[in-house]
Amino acid sequence: MNKIFVLNGPNLNLLGIREPHIYGHTTLKDVENLCAKTCKDHGLEMDFRQTNHEGVLVDWFHEAREKKIAGIVINPAAYTMTSVALLDATKSISPLPVIEIHISHVHQREEFRQKSWISYGVKATLCGFGIHGYALAIAGLAEMTKAKG
Ligand code: CA2
């Protein structure tokens, strides 16, 4: 299966509309377009989704396993710092590769943003590249899945 999921957590639907000094002026639709182009360049199909609900993200992980999706790129947003359920979901679908991405440089921000539970279950984490981090994450995932054959 040559398809990946690009998943987005709570409030990311507001990208480009609120707090542009932190997250920039690009909207989630712009991010989706960037991801679609990057996936095409790497010969991947993509399903791009956003939800404000933790359990929905967990369900999408299970769906990825059932549908034999090649991997997941996820910006868990605020669930990064709170969700053991998401960490358990990454472990429950192992060895399916998961890449964690953050638009902002979380390690230069408030201390509470620096503890990521999901990090224990992901293959790699990117932060601080702005929305370009999504493209880098997809490129990295493409390499990983290619290496696996
Ligand atoms: O930098 C990132 O991508 C974050 O995952 C974004 C989360 C934040 O809680 C993480 O610490 C870092 C926040 C996403 C909320 O996005 C908004 C976008 C526009 C306006 C308000 C919130």
PDB file of N, CA and C in Angstrom, residues 46-132:
ATOM      1  N   MET A  46      -2.306  10.123  -0.569  1.00  0.00           N
ATOM      2  CA  MET A  46      -2.432  10.757   0.743  1.00  0.00           C
ATOM      3  C   MET A  46      -3.882  10.931   1.162  1.00  0.00           C
ATOM      4  N   ASP A  47      -4.104  10.741   2.440  1.00  0.00           N
ATOM      5  CA  ASP A  47      -5.374  11.100   3.051  1.00  0.00           C
ATOM      6  C   ASP A  47      -5.055  12.147   4.108  1.00  0.00           C
ATOM      7  N   PHE A  48      -5.551  13.376   3.939  1.00  0.00           N
ATOM      8  CA  PHE A  48      -5.224  14.495   4.835  1.00  0.00           C
ATOM      9  C   PHE A  48      -6.447  14.807   5.695  1.00  0.00           C
ATOM     10  N   ARG A  49      -6.275  14.792   7.019  1.00  0.00           N
ATOM     11  CA  ARG A  49      -7.429  14.958   7.901  1.00  0.00           C
ATOM     12  C   ARG A  49      -7.101  15.857   9.099  1.00  0.00           C
ATOM     13  N   GLN A  50      -8.134  16.487   9.632  1.00  0.00           N
ATOM     14  CA  GLN A  50      -8.001  17.276  10.880  1.00  0.00           C
ATOM     15  C   GLN A  50      -9.203  16.998  11.762  1.00  0.00           C
ATOM     16  N   THR A  51      -8.937  16.903  13.082  1.00  0.00           N
ATOM     17  CA  THR A  51     -10.033  16.759  14.035  1.00  0.00           C
ATOM     18  C   THR A  51      -9.689  17.489  15.327  1.00  0.00           C
ATOM     19  N   ASN A  52     -10.717  17.897  16.040  1.00  0.00           N
ATOM     20  CA  ASN A  52     -10.523  18.499  17.366  1.00  0.00           C
ATOM     21  C   ASN A  52     -10.729  17.474  18.478  1.00  0.00           C
ATOM     22  N   HIS A  53     -10.847  16.177  18.119  1.00  0.00           N
ATOM     23  CA  HIS A  53     -11.224  15.152  19.098  1.00  0.00           C
ATOM     24  C   HIS A  53     -10.159  14.053  19.215  1.00  0.00           C
ATOM     25  N   GLU A  54      -9.705  13.835  20.422  1.00  0.00           N
ATOM     26  CA  GLU A  54      -8.629  12.868  20.683  1.00  0.00           C
ATOM     27  C   GLU A  54      -8.985  11.452  20.211  1.00  0.00           C
ATOM     28  N   GLY A  55     -10.191  10.987  20.567  1.00  0.00           N
ATOM     29  CA  GLY A  55     -10.591   9.619  20.215  1.00  0.00           C
ATOM     30  C   GLY A  55     -10.666   9.400  18.717  1.00  0.00           C
ATOM     31  N   VAL A  56     -10.997  10.459  17.993  1.00  0.00           N
ATOM     32  CA  VAL A  56     -11.052  10.348  16.529  1.00  0.00           C
ATOM     33  C   VAL A  56      -9.639  10.068  15.983  1.00  0.00           C
ATOM     34  N   LEU A  57      -8.641  10.741  16.557  1.00  0.00           N
ATOM     35  CA  LEU A  57      -7.253  10.481  16.135  1.00  0.00           C
ATOM     36  C   LEU A  57      -6.878   9.028  16.415  1.00  0.00           C
ATOM     37  N   VAL A  58      -7.274   8.522  17.586  1.00  0.00           N
ATOM     38  CA  VAL A  58      -6.987   7.118  17.932  1.00  0.00           C
ATOM     39  C   VAL A  58      -7.659   6.195  16.915  1.00  0.00           C
ATOM     40  N   ASP A  59      -8.915   6.478  16.592  1.00  0.00           N
ATOM     41  CA  ASP A  59      -9.635   5.653  15.596  1.00  0.00           C
ATOM     42  C   ASP A  59      -8.918   5.672  14.243  1.00  0.00           C
ATOM     43  N   TRP A  60      -8.383   6.829  13.863  1.00  0.00           N
ATOM     44  CA  TRP A  60      -7.687   6.932  12.562  1.00  0.00           C
ATOM     45  C   TRP A  60      -6.413   6.088  12.562  1.00  0.00           C
ATOM     46  N   PHE A  61      -5.726   6.010  13.714  1.00  0.00           N
ATOM     47  CA  PHE A  61      -4.555   5.120  13.806  1.00  0.00           C
ATOM     48  C   PHE A  61      -4.978   3.679  13.556  1.00  0.00           C
ATOM     49  N   HIS A  62      -6.075   3.264  14.186  1.00  0.00           N
ATOM     50  CA  HIS A  62      -6.541   1.878  14.009  1.00  0.00           C
ATOM     51  C   HIS A  62      -6.951   1.640  12.555  1.00  0.00           C
ATOM     52  N   GLU A  63      -7.591   2.648  11.968  1.00  0.00           N
ATOM     53  CA  GLU A  63      -7.987   2.537  10.550  1.00  0.00           C
ATOM     54  C   GLU A  63      -6.750   2.361   9.665  1.00  0.00           C
ATOM     55  N   ALA A  64      -5.672   3.096   9.984  1.00  0.00           N
ATOM     56  CA  ALA A  64      -4.428   2.994   9.203  1.00  0.00           C
ATOM     57  C   ALA A  64      -3.902   1.566   9.243  1.00  0.00           C
ATOM     58  N   ARG A  65      -3.980   0.929  10.416  1.00  0.00           N
ATOM     59  CA  ARG A  65      -3.501  -0.457  10.528  1.00  0.00           C
ATOM     60  C   ARG A  65      -4.395  -1.391   9.706  1.00  0.00           C
ATOM     61  N   GLU A  66      -5.720  -1.225   9.871  1.00  0.00           N
ATOM     62  CA  GLU A  66      -6.663  -2.111   9.163  1.00  0.00           C
ATOM     63  C   GLU A  66      -6.508  -1.991   7.649  1.00  0.00           C
ATOM     64  N   LYS A  67      -6.312  -0.751   7.170  1.00  0.00           N
ATOM     65  CA  LYS A  67      -6.220  -0.524   5.724  1.00  0.00           C
ATOM     66  C   LYS A  67      -4.811  -0.695   5.182  1.00  0.00           C
ATOM     67  N   LYS A  68      -3.885  -1.116   6.050  1.00  0.00           N
ATOM     68  CA  LYS A  68      -2.481  -1.325   5.654  1.00  0.00           C
ATOM     69  C   LYS A  68      -1.862  -0.082   5.002  1.00  0.00           C
ATOM     70  N   ILE A  69      -2.133   1.054   5.632  1.00  0.00           N
ATOM     71  CA  ILE A  69      -1.528   2.325   5.218  1.00  0.00           C
ATOM     72  C   ILE A  69      -0.022   2.242   5.470  1.00  0.00           C
ATOM     73  N   ALA A  70       0.780   2.920   4.609  1.00  0.00           N
ATOM     74  CA  ALA A  70       2.246   2.785   4.693  1.00  0.00           C
ATOM     75  C   ALA A  70       2.847   3.528   5.892  1.00  0.00           C
ATOM     76  N   GLY A  71       2.206   4.594   6.342  1.00  0.00           N
ATOM     77  CA  GLY A  71       2.743   5.353   7.467  1.00  0.00           C
ATOM     78  C   GLY A  71       1.882   6.563   7.766  1.00  0.00           C
ATOM     79  N   ILE A  72       2.215   7.221   8.876  1.00  0.00           N
ATOM     80  CA  ILE A  72       1.421   8.371   9.319  1.00  0.00           C
ATOM     81  C   ILE A  72       2.349   9.538   9.631  1.00  0.00           C
ATOM     82  N   VAL A  73       1.981  10.730   9.136  1.00  0.00           N
ATOM     83  CA  VAL A  73       2.579  11.986   9.600  1.00  0.00           C
ATOM     84  C   VAL A  73       1.512  12.646  10.459  1.00  0.00           C
ATOM     85  N   ILE A  74       1.881  13.043  11.673  1.00  0.00           N
ATOM     86  CA  ILE A  74       0.873  13.643  12.558  1.00  0.00           C
ATOM     87  C   ILE A  74       1.402  14.879  13.254  1.00  0.00           C
ATOM     88  N   ASN A  75       0.589  15.936  13.220  1.00  0.00           N
ATOM     89  CA  ASN A  75       0.786  17.075  14.115  1.00  0.00           C
ATOM     90  C   ASN A  75      -0.290  16.928  15.190  1.00  0.00           C
ATOM     91  N   PRO A  76       0.073  16.395  16.351  1.00  0.00           N
ATOM     92  CA  PRO A  76      -0.941  16.120  17.380  1.00  0.00           C
ATOM     93  C   PRO A  76      -1.407  17.385  18.116  1.00  0.00           C
ATOM     94  N   ALA A  77      -0.759  18.525  17.806  1.00  0.00           N
ATOM     95  CA  ALA A  77      -1.097  19.814  18.431  1.00  0.00           C
ATOM     96  C   ALA A  77      -1.108  19.658  19.956  1.00  0.00           C
ATOM     97  N   ALA A  78      -2.135  20.130  20.642  1.00  0.00           N
ATOM     98  CA  ALA A  78      -2.116  20.130  22.114  1.00  0.00           C
ATOM     99  C   ALA A  78      -2.158  18.725  22.714  1.00  0.00           C
ATOM    100  N   TYR A  79      -2.602  17.719  21.936  1.00  0.00           N
ATOM    101  CA  TYR A  79      -2.609  16.342  22.468  1.00  0.00           C
ATOM    102  C   TYR A  79      -1.201  15.774  22.606  1.00  0.00           C
ATOM    103  N   THR A  80      -0.222  16.460  21.993  1.00  0.00           N
ATOM    104  CA  THR A  80       1.184  16.068  22.157  1.00  0.00           C
ATOM    105  C   THR A  80       1.526  15.951  23.634  1.00  0.00           C
ATOM    106  N   MET A  81       1.127  16.972  24.400  1.00  0.00           N
ATOM    107  CA  MET A  81       1.561  17.110  25.792  1.00  0.00           C
ATOM    108  C   MET A  81       0.652  16.376  26.771  1.00  0.00           C
ATOM    109  N   THR A  82      -0.483  15.848  26.295  1.00  0.00           N
ATOM    110  CA  THR A  82      -1.458  15.293  27.248  1.00  0.00           C
ATOM    111  C   THR A  82      -1.848  13.835  26.970  1.00  0.00           C
ATOM    112  N   SER A  83      -1.631  13.362  25.749  1.00  0.00           N
ATOM    113  CA  SER A  83      -2.341  12.139  25.355  1.00  0.00           C
ATOM    114  C   SER A  83      -1.497  10.864  25.416  1.00  0.00           C
ATOM    115  N   VAL A  84      -1.697  10.120  26.504  1.00  0.00           N
ATOM    116  CA  VAL A  84      -1.119   8.775  26.580  1.00  0.00           C
ATOM    117  C   VAL A  84      -1.889   7.859  25.624  1.00  0.00           C
ATOM    118  N   ALA A  85      -3.160   8.175  25.384  1.00  0.00           N
ATOM    119  CA  ALA A  85      -3.961   7.376  24.436  1.00  0.00           C
ATOM    120  C   ALA A  85      -3.344   7.390  23.040  1.00  0.00           C
ATOM    121  N   LEU A  86      -2.850   8.544  22.635  1.00  0.00           N
ATOM    122  CA  LEU A  86      -2.200   8.626  21.311  1.00  0.00           C
ATOM    123  C   LEU A  86      -0.880   7.863  21.297  1.00  0.00           C
ATOM    124  N   LEU A  87      -0.128   7.950  22.396  1.00  0.00           N
ATOM    125  CA  LEU A  87       1.108   7.167  22.504  1.00  0.00           C
ATOM    126  C   LEU A  87       0.773   5.679  22.380  1.00  0.00           C
ATOM    127  N   ASP A  88      -0.223   5.230  23.125  1.00  0.00           N
ATOM    128  CA  ASP A  88      -0.608   3.811  23.067  1.00  0.00           C
ATOM    129  C   ASP A  88      -1.050   3.431  21.654  1.00  0.00           C
ATOM    130  N   ALA A  89      -1.713   4.366  20.962  1.00  0.00           N
ATOM    131  CA  ALA A  89      -2.169   4.091  19.592  1.00  0.00           C
ATOM    132  C   ALA A  89      -0.968   3.881  18.668  1.00  0.00           C
ATOM    133  N   THR A  90       0.091   4.690  18.837  1.00  0.00           N
ATOM    134  CA  THR A  90       1.285   4.503  17.987  1.00  0.00           C
ATOM    135  C   THR A  90       1.881   3.122  18.241  1.00  0.00           C
ATOM    136  N   LYS A  91       1.881   2.715  19.519  1.00  0.00           N
ATOM    137  CA  LYS A  91       2.469   1.408  19.859  1.00  0.00           C
ATOM    138  C   LYS A  91       1.583   0.275  19.342  1.00  0.00           C
ATOM    139  N   SER A  92       0.271   0.492  19.358  1.00  0.00           N
ATOM    140  CA  SER A  92      -0.660  -0.567  18.950  1.00  0.00           C
ATOM    141  C   SER A  92      -0.569  -0.854  17.451  1.00  0.00           C
ATOM    142  N   ILE A  93      -0.057   0.091  16.684  1.00  0.00           N
ATOM    143  CA  ILE A  93       0.036  -0.141  15.227  1.00  0.00           C
ATOM    144  C   ILE A  93       1.470  -0.424  14.783  1.00  0.00           C
ATOM    145  N   SER A  94       2.404  -0.525  15.749  1.00  0.00           N
ATOM    146  CA  SER A  94       3.801  -0.830  15.429  1.00  0.00           C
ATOM    147  C   SER A  94       3.891  -2.114  14.581  1.00  0.00           C
ATOM    148  N   PRO A  95       4.758  -2.185  13.566  1.00  0.00           N
ATOM    149  CA  PRO A  95       5.858  -1.280  13.228  1.00  0.00           C
ATOM    150  C   PRO A  95       5.500  -0.199  12.202  1.00  0.00           C
ATOM    151  N   LEU A  96       4.231   0.076  12.012  1.00  0.00           N
ATOM    152  CA  LEU A  96       3.839   1.119  11.055  1.00  0.00           C
ATOM    153  C   LEU A  96       4.487   2.454  11.465  1.00  0.00           C
ATOM    154  N   PRO A  97       5.287   3.084  10.573  1.00  0.00           N
ATOM    155  CA  PRO A  97       6.033   4.274  10.974  1.00  0.00           C
ATOM    156  C   PRO A  97       5.158   5.523  11.158  1.00  0.00           C
ATOM    157  N   VAL A  98       5.407   6.211  12.255  1.00  0.00           N
ATOM    158  CA  VAL A  98       4.700   7.460  12.559  1.00  0.00           C
ATOM    159  C   VAL A  98       5.741   8.569  12.710  1.00  0.00           C
ATOM    160  N   ILE A  99       5.513   9.694  12.038  1.00  0.00           N
ATOM    161  CA  ILE A  99       6.400  10.862  12.154  1.00  0.00           C
ATOM    162  C   ILE A  99       5.605  11.984  12.814  1.00  0.00           C
ATOM    163  N   GLU A 100       6.183  12.548  13.860  1.00  0.00           N
ATOM    164  CA  GLU A 100       5.554  13.662  14.593  1.00  0.00           C
ATOM    165  C   GLU A 100       6.113  14.980  14.054  1.00  0.00           C
ATOM    166  N   ILE A 101       5.219  15.919  13.775  1.00  0.00           N
ATOM    167  CA  ILE A 101       5.690  17.208  13.256  1.00  0.00           C
ATOM    168  C   ILE A 101       5.005  18.351  14.003  1.00  0.00           C
ATOM    169  N   HIS A 102       5.786  19.403  14.256  1.00  0.00           N
ATOM    170  CA  HIS A 102       5.257  20.644  14.837  1.00  0.00           C
ATOM    171  C   HIS A 102       5.720  21.810  13.982  1.00  0.00           C
ATOM    172  N   ILE A 103       4.821  22.713  13.724  1.00  0.00           N
ATOM    173  CA  ILE A 103       5.128  23.874  12.883  1.00  0.00           C
ATOM    174  C   ILE A 103       6.130  24.801  13.586  1.00  0.00           C
ATOM    175  N   SER A 104       5.864  25.062  14.849  1.00  0.00           N
ATOM    176  CA  SER A 104       6.707  25.986  15.609  1.00  0.00           C
ATOM    177  C   SER A 104       7.869  25.229  16.258  1.00  0.00           C
ATOM    178  N   HIS A 105       8.853  25.995  16.727  1.00  0.00           N
ATOM    179  CA  HIS A 105      10.002  25.402  17.427  1.00  0.00           C
ATOM    180  C   HIS A 105       9.601  25.258  18.898  1.00  0.00           C
ATOM    181  N   VAL A 106       8.999  24.112  19.217  1.00  0.00           N
ATOM    182  CA  VAL A 106       8.388  23.960  20.550  1.00  0.00           C
ATOM    183  C   VAL A 106       9.410  24.079  21.681  1.00  0.00           C
ATOM    184  N   HIS A 107      10.683  23.772  21.405  1.00  0.00           N
ATOM    185  CA  HIS A 107      11.689  23.818  22.480  1.00  0.00           C
ATOM    186  C   HIS A 107      12.131  25.240  22.805  1.00  0.00           C
ATOM    187  N   GLN A 108      11.672  26.197  21.994  1.00  0.00           N
ATOM    188  CA  GLN A 108      11.945  27.601  22.309  1.00  0.00           C
ATOM    189  C   GLN A 108      10.710  28.272  22.898  1.00  0.00           C
ATOM    190  N   ARG A 109       9.699  27.466  23.195  1.00  0.00           N
ATOM    191  CA  ARG A 109       8.444  28.030  23.698  1.00  0.00           C
ATOM    192  C   ARG A 109       8.260  27.656  25.176  1.00  0.00           C
ATOM    193  N   GLU A 110       7.049  27.737  25.667  1.00  0.00           N
ATOM    194  CA  GLU A 110       6.794  27.457  27.080  1.00  0.00           C
ATOM    195  C   GLU A 110       7.258  26.035  27.440  1.00  0.00           C
ATOM    196  N   GLU A 111       7.675  25.870  28.693  1.00  0.00           N
ATOM    197  CA  GLU A 111       8.211  24.583  29.138  1.00  0.00           C
ATOM    198  C   GLU A 111       7.192  23.453  28.963  1.00  0.00           C
ATOM    199  N   PHE A 112       5.897  23.757  29.171  1.00  0.00           N
ATOM    200  CA  PHE A 112       4.894  22.678  29.108  1.00  0.00           C
ATOM    201  C   PHE A 112       4.769  22.075  27.713  1.00  0.00           C
ATOM    202  N   ARG A 113       5.249  22.804  26.690  1.00  0.00           N
ATOM    203  CA  ARG A 113       5.155  22.275  25.318  1.00  0.00           C
ATOM    204  C   ARG A 113       6.286  21.304  24.996  1.00  0.00           C
ATOM    205  N   GLN A 114       7.221  21.159  25.904  1.00  0.00           N
ATOM    206  CA  GLN A 114       8.427  20.404  25.579  1.00  0.00           C
ATOM    207  C   GLN A 114       8.368  18.941  25.963  1.00  0.00           C
ATOM    208  N   LYS A 115       7.290  18.550  26.638  1.00  0.00           N
ATOM    209  CA  LYS A 115       7.121  17.137  26.984  1.00  0.00           C
ATOM    210  C   LYS A 115       6.119  16.530  26.012  1.00  0.00           C
ATOM    211  N   SER A 116       6.605  15.651  25.142  1.00  0.00           N
ATOM    212  CA  SER A 116       5.726  14.987  24.181  1.00  0.00           C
ATOM    213  C   SER A 116       5.583  13.513  24.558  1.00  0.00           C
ATOM    214  N   TRP A 117       4.357  13.101  24.839  1.00  0.00           N
ATOM    215  CA  TRP A 117       4.122  11.681  25.145  1.00  0.00           C
ATOM    216  C   TRP A 117       4.250  10.833  23.891  1.00  0.00           C
ATOM    217  N   ILE A 118       3.719  11.340  22.790  1.00  0.00           N
ATOM    218  CA  ILE A 118       3.698  10.539  21.560  1.00  0.00           C
ATOM    219  C   ILE A 118       5.120  10.270  21.056  1.00  0.00           C
ATOM    220  N   SER A 119       6.076  11.140  21.422  1.00  0.00           N
ATOM    221  CA  SER A 119       7.469  10.971  20.977  1.00  0.00           C
ATOM    222  C   SER A 119       8.034   9.596  21.308  1.00  0.00           C
ATOM    223  N   TYR A 120       7.557   8.997  22.414  1.00  0.00           N
ATOM    224  CA  TYR A 120       8.065   7.665  22.791  1.00  0.00           C
ATOM    225  C   TYR A 120       7.692   6.595  21.761  1.00  0.00           C
ATOM    226  N   GLY A 121       6.682   6.887  20.940  1.00  0.00           N
ATOM    227  CA  GLY A 121       6.200   5.862  20.010  1.00  0.00           C
ATOM    228  C   GLY A 121       6.451   6.165  18.545  1.00  0.00           C
ATOM    229  N   VAL A 122       7.097   7.320  18.240  1.00  0.00           N
ATOM    230  CA  VAL A 122       7.248   7.694  16.830  1.00  0.00           C
ATOM    231  C   VAL A 122       8.669   7.407  16.328  1.00  0.00           C
ATOM    232  N   LYS A 123       8.810   7.319  15.010  1.00  0.00           N
ATOM    233  CA  LYS A 123      10.125   7.075  14.407  1.00  0.00           C
ATOM    234  C   LYS A 123      10.986   8.336  14.425  1.00  0.00           C
ATOM    235  N   ALA A 124      10.349   9.502  14.248  1.00  0.00           N
ATOM    236  CA  ALA A 124      11.100  10.755  14.183  1.00  0.00           C
ATOM    237  C   ALA A 124      10.185  11.922  14.512  1.00  0.00           C
ATOM    238  N   THR A 125      10.813  13.010  14.953  1.00  0.00           N
ATOM    239  CA  THR A 125      10.077  14.232  15.272  1.00  0.00           C
ATOM    240  C   THR A 125      10.748  15.413  14.580  1.00  0.00           C
ATOM    241  N   LEU A 126       9.939  16.294  13.979  1.00  0.00           N
ATOM    242  CA  LEU A 126      10.452  17.528  13.395  1.00  0.00           C
ATOM    243  C   LEU A 126       9.719  18.700  14.022  1.00  0.00           C
ATOM    244  N   CYS A 127      10.451  19.786  14.272  1.00  0.00           N
ATOM    245  CA  CYS A 127       9.776  21.017  14.698  1.00  0.00           C
ATOM    246  C   CYS A 127      10.585  22.220  14.256  1.00  0.00           C
ATOM    247  N   GLY A 128       9.890  23.338  14.066  1.00  0.00           N
ATOM    248  CA  GLY A 128      10.566  24.600  13.808  1.00  0.00           C
ATOM    249  C   GLY A 128      10.770  24.946  12.344  1.00  0.00           C
ATOM    250  N   PHE A 129      10.331  24.087  11.438  1.00  0.00           N
ATOM    251  CA  PHE A 129      10.488  24.374  10.006  1.00  0.00           C
ATOM    252  C   PHE A 129       9.265  25.078   9.423  1.00  0.00           C
ATOM    253  N   GLY A 130       8.341  25.507  10.268  1.00  0.00           N
ATOM    254  CA  GLY A 130       7.092  26.043   9.731  1.00  0.00           C
ATOM    255  C   GLY A 130       6.333  24.933   9.027  1.00  0.00           C
ATOM    256  N   ILE A 131       5.466  25.317   8.098  1.00  0.00           N
ATOM    257  CA  ILE A 131       4.671  24.273   7.444  1.00  0.00           C
ATOM    258  C   ILE A 131       5.530  23.391   6.535  1.00  0.00           C
ATOM    259  N   HIS A 132       6.737  23.884   6.168  1.00  0.00           N
ATOM    260  CA  HIS A 132       7.633  23.078   5.338  1.00  0.00           C
ATOM    261  C   HIS A 132       7.998  21.755   6.044  1.00  0.00           C
TER     262      HIS A 132
END
